[in-house]
mmCIF file of C-alpha atoms and ligand atoms in Angstrom:
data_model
loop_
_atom_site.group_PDB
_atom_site.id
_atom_site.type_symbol
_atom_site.label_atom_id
_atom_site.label_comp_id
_atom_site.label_asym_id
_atom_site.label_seq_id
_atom_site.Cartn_x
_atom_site.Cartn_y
_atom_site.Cartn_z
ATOM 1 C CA UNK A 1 93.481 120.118 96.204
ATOM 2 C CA UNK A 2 93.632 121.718 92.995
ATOM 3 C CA UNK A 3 90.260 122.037 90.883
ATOM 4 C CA UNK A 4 89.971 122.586 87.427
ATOM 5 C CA UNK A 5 86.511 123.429 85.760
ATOM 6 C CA UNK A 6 87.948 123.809 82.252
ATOM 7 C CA UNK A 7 90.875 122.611 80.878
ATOM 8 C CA UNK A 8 94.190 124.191 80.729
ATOM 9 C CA UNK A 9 94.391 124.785 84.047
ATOM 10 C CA UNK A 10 96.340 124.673 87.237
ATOM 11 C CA UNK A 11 94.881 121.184 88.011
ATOM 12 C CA UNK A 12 95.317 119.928 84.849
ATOM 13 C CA UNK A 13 99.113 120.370 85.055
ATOM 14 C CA UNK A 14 99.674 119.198 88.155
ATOM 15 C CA UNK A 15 97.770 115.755 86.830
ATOM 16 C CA UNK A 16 99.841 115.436 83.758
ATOM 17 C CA UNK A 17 103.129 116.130 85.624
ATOM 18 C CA UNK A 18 102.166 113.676 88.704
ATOM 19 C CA UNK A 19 101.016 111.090 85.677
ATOM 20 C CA UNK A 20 104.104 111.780 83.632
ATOM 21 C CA UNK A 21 106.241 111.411 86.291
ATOM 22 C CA UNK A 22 105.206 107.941 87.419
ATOM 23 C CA UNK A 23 105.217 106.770 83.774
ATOM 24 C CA UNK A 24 108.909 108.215 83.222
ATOM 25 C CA UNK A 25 109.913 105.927 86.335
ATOM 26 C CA UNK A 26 107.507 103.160 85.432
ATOM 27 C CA UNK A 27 105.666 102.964 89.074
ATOM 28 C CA UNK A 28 102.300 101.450 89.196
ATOM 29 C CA UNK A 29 99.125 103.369 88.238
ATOM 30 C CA UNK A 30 95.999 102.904 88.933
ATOM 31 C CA UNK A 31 92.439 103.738 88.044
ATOM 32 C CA UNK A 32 89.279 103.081 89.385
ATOM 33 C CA UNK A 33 85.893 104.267 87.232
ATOM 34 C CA UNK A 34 82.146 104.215 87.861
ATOM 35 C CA UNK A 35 79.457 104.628 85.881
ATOM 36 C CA UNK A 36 79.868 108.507 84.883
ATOM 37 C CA UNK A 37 82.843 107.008 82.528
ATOM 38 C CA UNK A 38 79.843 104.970 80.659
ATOM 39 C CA UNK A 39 77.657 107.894 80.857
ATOM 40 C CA UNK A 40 78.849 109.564 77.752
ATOM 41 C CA UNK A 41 78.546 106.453 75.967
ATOM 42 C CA UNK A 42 74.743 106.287 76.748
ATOM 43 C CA UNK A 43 74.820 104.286 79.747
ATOM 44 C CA UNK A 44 73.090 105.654 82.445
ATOM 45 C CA UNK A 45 74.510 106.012 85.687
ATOM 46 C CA UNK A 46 72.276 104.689 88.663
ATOM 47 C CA UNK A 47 72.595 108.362 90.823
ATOM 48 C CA UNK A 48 71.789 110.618 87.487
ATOM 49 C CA UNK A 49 68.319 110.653 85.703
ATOM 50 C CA UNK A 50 68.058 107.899 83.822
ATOM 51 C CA UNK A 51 68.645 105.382 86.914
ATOM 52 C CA UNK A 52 64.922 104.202 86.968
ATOM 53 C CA UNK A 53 63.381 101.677 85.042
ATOM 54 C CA UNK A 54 59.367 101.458 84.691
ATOM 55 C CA UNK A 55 59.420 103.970 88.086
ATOM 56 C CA UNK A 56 62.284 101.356 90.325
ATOM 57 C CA UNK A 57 65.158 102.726 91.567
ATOM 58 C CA UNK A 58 67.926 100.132 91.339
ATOM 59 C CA UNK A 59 68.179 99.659 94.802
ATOM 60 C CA UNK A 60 64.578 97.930 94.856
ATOM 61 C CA UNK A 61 66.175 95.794 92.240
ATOM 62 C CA UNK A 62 69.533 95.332 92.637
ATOM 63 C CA UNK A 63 69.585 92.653 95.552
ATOM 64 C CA UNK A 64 68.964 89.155 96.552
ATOM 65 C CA UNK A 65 65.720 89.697 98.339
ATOM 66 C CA UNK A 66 64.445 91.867 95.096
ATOM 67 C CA UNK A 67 65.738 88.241 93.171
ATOM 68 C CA UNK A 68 64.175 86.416 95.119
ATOM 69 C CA UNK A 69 60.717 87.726 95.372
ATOM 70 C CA UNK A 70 60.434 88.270 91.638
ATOM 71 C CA UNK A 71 63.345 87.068 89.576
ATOM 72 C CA UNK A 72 61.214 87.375 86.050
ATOM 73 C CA UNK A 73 61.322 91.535 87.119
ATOM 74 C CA UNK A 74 64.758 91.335 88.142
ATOM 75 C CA UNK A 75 65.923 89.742 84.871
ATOM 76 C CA UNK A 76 63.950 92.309 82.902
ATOM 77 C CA UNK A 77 65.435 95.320 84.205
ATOM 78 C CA UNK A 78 68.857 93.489 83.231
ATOM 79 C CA UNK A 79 67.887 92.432 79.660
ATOM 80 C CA UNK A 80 67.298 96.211 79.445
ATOM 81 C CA UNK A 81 69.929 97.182 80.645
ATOM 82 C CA UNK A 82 72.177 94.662 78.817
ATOM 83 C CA UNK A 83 70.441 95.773 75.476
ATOM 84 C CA UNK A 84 71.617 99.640 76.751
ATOM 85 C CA UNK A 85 75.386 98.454 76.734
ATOM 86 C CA UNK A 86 75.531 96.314 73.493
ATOM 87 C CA UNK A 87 74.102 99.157 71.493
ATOM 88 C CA UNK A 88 76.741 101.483 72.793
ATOM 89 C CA UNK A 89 80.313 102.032 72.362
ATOM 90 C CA UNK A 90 83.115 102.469 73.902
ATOM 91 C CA UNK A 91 84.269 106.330 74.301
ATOM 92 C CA UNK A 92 87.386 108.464 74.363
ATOM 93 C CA UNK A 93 87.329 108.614 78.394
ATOM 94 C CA UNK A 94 87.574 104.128 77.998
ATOM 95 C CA UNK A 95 89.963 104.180 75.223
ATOM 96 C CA UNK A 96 92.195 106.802 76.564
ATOM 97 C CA UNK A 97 93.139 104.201 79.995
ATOM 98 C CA UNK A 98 93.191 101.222 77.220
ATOM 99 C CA UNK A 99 96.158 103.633 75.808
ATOM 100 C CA UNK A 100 97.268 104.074 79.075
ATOM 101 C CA UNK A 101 97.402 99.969 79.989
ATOM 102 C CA UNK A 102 99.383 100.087 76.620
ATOM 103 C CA UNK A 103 102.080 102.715 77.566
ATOM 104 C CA UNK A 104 102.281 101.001 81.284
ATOM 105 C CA UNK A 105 101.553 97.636 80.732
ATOM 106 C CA UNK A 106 101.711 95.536 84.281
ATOM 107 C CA UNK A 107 102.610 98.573 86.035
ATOM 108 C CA UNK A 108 98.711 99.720 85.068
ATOM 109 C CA UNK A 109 95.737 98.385 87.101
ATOM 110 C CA UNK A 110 92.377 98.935 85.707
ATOM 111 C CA UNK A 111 89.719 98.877 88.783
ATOM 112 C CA UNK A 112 86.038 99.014 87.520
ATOM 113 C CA UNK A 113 83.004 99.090 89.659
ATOM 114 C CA UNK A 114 81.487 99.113 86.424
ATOM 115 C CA UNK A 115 79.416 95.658 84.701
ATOM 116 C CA UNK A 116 79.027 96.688 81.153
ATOM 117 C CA UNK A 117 82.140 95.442 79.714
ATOM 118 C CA UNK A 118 83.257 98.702 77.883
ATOM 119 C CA UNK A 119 86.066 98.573 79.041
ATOM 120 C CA UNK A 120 87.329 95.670 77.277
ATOM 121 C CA UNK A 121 85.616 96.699 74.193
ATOM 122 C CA UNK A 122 87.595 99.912 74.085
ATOM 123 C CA UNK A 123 91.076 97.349 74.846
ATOM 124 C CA UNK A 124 91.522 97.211 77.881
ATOM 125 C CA UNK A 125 92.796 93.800 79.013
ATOM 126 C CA UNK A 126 93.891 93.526 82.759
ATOM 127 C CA UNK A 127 90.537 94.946 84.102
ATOM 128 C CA UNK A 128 89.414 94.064 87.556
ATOM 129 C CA UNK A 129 85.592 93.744 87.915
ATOM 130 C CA UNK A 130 84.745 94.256 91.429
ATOM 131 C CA UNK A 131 80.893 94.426 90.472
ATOM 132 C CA UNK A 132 80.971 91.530 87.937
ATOM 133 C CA UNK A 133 79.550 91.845 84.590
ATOM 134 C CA UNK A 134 76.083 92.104 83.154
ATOM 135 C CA UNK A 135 76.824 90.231 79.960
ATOM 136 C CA UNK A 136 77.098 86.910 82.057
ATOM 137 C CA UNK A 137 74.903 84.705 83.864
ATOM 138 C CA UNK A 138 75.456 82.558 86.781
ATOM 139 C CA UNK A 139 73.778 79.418 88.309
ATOM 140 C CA UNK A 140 71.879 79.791 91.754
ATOM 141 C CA UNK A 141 72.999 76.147 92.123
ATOM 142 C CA UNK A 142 76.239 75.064 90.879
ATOM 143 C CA UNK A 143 78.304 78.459 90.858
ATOM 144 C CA UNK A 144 78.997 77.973 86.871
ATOM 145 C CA UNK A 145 79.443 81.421 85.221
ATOM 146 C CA UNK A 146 77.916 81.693 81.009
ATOM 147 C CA UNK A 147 78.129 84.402 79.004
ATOM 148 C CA UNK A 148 74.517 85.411 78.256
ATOM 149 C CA UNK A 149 73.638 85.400 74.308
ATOM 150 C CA UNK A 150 72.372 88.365 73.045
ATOM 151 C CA UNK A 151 68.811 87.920 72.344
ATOM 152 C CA UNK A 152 68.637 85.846 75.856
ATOM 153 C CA UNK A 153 65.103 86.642 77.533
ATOM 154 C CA UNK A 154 62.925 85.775 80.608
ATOM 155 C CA UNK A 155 64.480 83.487 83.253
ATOM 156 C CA UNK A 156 67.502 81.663 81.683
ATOM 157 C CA UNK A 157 68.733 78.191 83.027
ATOM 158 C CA UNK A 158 72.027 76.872 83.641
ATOM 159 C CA UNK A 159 73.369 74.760 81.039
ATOM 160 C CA UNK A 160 75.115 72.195 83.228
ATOM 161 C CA UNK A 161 72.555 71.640 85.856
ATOM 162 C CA UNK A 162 69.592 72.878 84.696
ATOM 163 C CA UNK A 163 68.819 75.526 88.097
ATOM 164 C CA UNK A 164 67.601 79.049 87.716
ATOM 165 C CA UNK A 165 70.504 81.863 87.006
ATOM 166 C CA UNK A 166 71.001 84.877 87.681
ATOM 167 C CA UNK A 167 72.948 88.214 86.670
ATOM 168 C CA UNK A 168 76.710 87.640 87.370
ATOM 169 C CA UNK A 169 76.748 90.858 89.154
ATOM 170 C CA UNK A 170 77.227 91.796 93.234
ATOM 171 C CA UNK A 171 74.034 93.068 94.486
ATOM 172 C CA UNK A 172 73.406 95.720 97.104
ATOM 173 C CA UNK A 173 74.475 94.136 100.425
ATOM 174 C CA UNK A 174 76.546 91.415 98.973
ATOM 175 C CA UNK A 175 80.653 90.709 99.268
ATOM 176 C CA UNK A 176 82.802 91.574 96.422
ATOM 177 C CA UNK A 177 84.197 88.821 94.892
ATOM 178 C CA UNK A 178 87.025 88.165 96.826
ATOM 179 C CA UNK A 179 89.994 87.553 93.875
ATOM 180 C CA UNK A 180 89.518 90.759 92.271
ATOM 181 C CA UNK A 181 89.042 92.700 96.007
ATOM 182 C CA UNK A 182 92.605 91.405 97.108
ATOM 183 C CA UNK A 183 93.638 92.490 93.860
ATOM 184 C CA UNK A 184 92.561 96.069 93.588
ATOM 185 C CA UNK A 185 93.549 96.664 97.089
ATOM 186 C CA UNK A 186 97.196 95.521 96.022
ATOM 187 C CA UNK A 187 96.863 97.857 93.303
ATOM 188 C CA UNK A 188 95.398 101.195 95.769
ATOM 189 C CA UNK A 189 97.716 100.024 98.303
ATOM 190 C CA UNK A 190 101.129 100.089 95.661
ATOM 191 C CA UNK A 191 100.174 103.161 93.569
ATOM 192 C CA UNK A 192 101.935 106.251 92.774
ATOM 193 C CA UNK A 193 99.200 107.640 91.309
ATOM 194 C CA UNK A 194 95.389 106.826 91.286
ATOM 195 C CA UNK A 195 93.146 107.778 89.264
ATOM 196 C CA UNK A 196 89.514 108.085 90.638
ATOM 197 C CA UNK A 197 86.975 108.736 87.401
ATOM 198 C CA UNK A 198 83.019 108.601 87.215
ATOM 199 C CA UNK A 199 82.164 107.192 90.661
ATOM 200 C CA UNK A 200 80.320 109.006 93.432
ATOM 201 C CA UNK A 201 82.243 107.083 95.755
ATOM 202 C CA UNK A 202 79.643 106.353 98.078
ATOM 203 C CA UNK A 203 79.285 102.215 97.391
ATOM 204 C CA UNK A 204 81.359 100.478 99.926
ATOM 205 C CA UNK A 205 84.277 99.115 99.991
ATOM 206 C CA UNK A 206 85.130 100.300 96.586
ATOM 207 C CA UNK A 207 85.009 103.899 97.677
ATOM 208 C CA UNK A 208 87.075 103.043 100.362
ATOM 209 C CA UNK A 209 89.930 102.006 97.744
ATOM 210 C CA UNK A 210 90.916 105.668 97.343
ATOM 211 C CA UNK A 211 91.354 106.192 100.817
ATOM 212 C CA UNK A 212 94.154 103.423 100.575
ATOM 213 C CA UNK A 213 95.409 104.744 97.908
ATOM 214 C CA UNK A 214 96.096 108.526 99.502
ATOM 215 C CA UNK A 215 96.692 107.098 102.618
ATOM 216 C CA UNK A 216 99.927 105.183 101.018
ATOM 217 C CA UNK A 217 100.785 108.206 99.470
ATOM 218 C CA UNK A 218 99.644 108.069 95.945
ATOM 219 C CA UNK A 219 99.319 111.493 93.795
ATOM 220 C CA UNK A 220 95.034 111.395 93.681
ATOM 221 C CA UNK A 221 93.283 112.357 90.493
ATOM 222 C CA UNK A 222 89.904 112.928 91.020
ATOM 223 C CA UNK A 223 87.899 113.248 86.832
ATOM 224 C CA UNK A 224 84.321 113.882 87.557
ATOM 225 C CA UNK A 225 81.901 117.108 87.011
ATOM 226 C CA UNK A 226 80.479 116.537 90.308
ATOM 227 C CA UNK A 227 82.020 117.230 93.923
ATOM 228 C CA UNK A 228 82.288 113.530 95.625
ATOM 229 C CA UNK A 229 83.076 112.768 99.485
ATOM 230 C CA UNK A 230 86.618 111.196 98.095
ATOM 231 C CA UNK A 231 87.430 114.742 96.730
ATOM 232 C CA UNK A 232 89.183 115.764 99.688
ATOM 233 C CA UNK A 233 91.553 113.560 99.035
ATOM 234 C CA UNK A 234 92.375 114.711 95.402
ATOM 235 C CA UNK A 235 95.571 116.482 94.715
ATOM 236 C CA UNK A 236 94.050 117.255 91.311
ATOM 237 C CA UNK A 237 90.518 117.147 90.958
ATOM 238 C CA UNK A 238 89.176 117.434 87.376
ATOM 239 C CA UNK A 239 85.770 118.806 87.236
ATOM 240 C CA UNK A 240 84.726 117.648 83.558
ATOM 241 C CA UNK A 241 83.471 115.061 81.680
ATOM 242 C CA UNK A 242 85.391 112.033 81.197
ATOM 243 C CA UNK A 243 85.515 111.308 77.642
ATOM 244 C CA UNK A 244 87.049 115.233 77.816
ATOM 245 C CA UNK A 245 89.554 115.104 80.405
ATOM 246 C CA UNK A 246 90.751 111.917 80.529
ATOM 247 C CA UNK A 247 92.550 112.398 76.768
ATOM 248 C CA UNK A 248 93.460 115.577 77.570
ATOM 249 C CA UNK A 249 95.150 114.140 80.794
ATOM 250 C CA UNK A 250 97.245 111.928 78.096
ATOM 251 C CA UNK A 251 98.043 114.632 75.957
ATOM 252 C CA UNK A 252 99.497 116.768 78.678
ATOM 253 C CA UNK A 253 101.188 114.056 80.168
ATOM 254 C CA UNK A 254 102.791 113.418 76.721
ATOM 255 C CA UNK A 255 101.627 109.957 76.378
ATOM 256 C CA UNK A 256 99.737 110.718 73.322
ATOM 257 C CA UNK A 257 100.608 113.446 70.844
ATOM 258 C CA UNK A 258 99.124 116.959 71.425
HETATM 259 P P1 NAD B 1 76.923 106.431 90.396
HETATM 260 O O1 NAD B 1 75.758 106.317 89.486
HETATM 261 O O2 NAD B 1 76.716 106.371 91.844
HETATM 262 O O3 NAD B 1 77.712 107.801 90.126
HETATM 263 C C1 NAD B 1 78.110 108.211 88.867
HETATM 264 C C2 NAD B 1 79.136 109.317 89.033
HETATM 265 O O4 NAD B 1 79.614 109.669 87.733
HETATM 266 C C3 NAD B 1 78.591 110.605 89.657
HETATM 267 O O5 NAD B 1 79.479 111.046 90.665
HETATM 268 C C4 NAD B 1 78.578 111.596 88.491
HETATM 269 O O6 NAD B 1 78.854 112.924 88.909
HETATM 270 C C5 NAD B 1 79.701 111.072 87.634
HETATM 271 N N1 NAD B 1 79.604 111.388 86.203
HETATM 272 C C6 NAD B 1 78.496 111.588 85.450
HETATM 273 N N2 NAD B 1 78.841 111.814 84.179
HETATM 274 C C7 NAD B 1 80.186 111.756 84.114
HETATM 275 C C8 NAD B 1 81.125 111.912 83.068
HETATM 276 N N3 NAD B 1 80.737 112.153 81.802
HETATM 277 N N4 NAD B 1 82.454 111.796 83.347
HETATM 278 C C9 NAD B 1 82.853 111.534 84.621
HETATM 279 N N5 NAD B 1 82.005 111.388 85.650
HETATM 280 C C10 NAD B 1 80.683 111.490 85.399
HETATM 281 O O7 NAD B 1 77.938 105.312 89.913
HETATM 282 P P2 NAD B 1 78.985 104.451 90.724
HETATM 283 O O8 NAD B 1 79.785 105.315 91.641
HETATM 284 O O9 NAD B 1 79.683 103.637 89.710
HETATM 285 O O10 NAD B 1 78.138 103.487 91.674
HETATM 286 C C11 NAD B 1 76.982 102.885 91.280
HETATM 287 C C12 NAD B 1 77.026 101.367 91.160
HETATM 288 O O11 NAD B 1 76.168 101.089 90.096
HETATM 289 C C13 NAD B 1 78.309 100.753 90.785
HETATM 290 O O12 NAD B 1 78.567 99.817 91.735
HETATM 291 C C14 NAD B 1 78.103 100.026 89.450
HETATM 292 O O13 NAD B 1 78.318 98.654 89.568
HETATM 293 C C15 NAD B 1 76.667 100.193 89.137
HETATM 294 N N6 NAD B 1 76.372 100.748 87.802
HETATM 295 C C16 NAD B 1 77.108 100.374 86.718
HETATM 296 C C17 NAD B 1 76.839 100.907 85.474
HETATM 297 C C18 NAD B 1 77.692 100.485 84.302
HETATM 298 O O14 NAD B 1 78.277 99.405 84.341
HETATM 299 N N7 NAD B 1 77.795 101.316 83.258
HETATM 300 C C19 NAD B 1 75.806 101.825 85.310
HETATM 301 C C20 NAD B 1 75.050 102.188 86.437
HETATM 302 C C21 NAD B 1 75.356 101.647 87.675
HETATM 303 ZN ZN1 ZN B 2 74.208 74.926 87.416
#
């Protein structure tokens, strides 16, 4: 592992060159990001300060027995959080990998553990939302999935049946949804390179996608400021924010202009 703690570095070039590489002979790249990528747009990540709401830590609130105890609380904490994300924007760590999707096209796979939709605000298309997203609802009865309008509030009910929804996201103890699982596995399991970018990589299974990644041989990229348990496993660990490193990747790399 190579570490870089300001750019221009050792670590740096060995990203670009493993990044450059795989674009020259268009192999498949792919990235998964966390919440530090949404940090510099305001978001805050659960693990930094900022995680608690009114004194809960999202682990008393992010799960089915939290829902179903006190579902007016639950859907509080996610009209919050929902007004959080649609009065931010999307910054230059998201729209550098929406360049990147552009350069690569299906040879890119976008792998978010993210739920505030940024991503696709700053253009990226083929994104895989292993957490879901917190801009839709979804009926406790029937399964049907809404997008949520903005000014929604208190308890919202499903259009087609009438039933209590909830937040279309995956709670703390629940499975992934199993479409975009089988495809971001594909995606760690083909790679050349992966890039691993705001996560602390301790959630399970997603973490575990980097680990298929090296263990297939893929060139590791590890952006975050913060040593993580997957780090290890870096060949190029880049220990800066993402909105910094992630276009200076791209510049290096050649993709974009210097
Ligand atoms: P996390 O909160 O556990 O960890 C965030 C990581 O980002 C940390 O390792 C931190 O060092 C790093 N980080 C902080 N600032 C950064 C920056 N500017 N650039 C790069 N890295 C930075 O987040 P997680 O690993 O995504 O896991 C938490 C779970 O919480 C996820 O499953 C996700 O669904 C959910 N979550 C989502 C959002 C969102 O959608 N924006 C926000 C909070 C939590
Ligand atoms: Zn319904």
């Amino acid at each position: 592992m190579i570490v870089d703690r300001e750019p221009g570095h050792d670590a740096l070039a060995r990203a670009a060159e493993l990044l450059r590489r795989a674009v020259r002979r268009r192999q498949p790249v792919a990235a998964l990001t966390g919440a530090g990528i949404s940090a510099e747009s305001g978001v805050p990540t659960f693990r930094g300060s900022g995680g608690l709401w009114h004194g809960f830590r999202p682990e008393e609130l992010a799960t089915p027995a939290a829902f179903a105890r006190d579902p007016q609380r639950v859907w509080e904490w996610y009209h919050w959080r929902r007004g959080l994300v649609l009065a931010a924007e999307p910054n230059p760590g998201h729209r550098a990998l929406a360049v990147l999707e552009e350069r690569l096209q299906d040879a890119f796979t976008l792998i978010t553990q993210n739920v505030d939709g940024l991503h696709q605000r700053a253009g990226s298309r083929r994104v895989v939302e292993l957490h879901g997203n917190l801009l839709e609802a979804r009926c406790t009865r029937c399964g049907r999935v809404e997008p949520l309008a903005p000014e929604a509030s208190g308890i919202p009910n499903c259009p087609a049946c009438g039933a209590m929804q909830r937040p279309n996201v995956v709670w703390f103890g629940e499975p992934l949804p199993g479409a975009a699982w089988a495809r971001a596995r594909q995606a760690a399991a083909t790679a050349s390179v992966f890039l691993v970018i705001g996560t602390s990589a301790v959630v399970y299974p997603a973490a575990g996608l980097v680990e298929v990644a090296a263990a297939a041989g893929a060139g590791v990229i590890e952006i975050n400021p913060e040593e993580t348990p997957v780090s290890d496993l870096a060949d190029s660990v880049l220990r800066q924010p993402a909105g910094e490193a992630l276009p200076a990747l791209l510049r290096e790399a050649g993709i974009v202009p210097g």
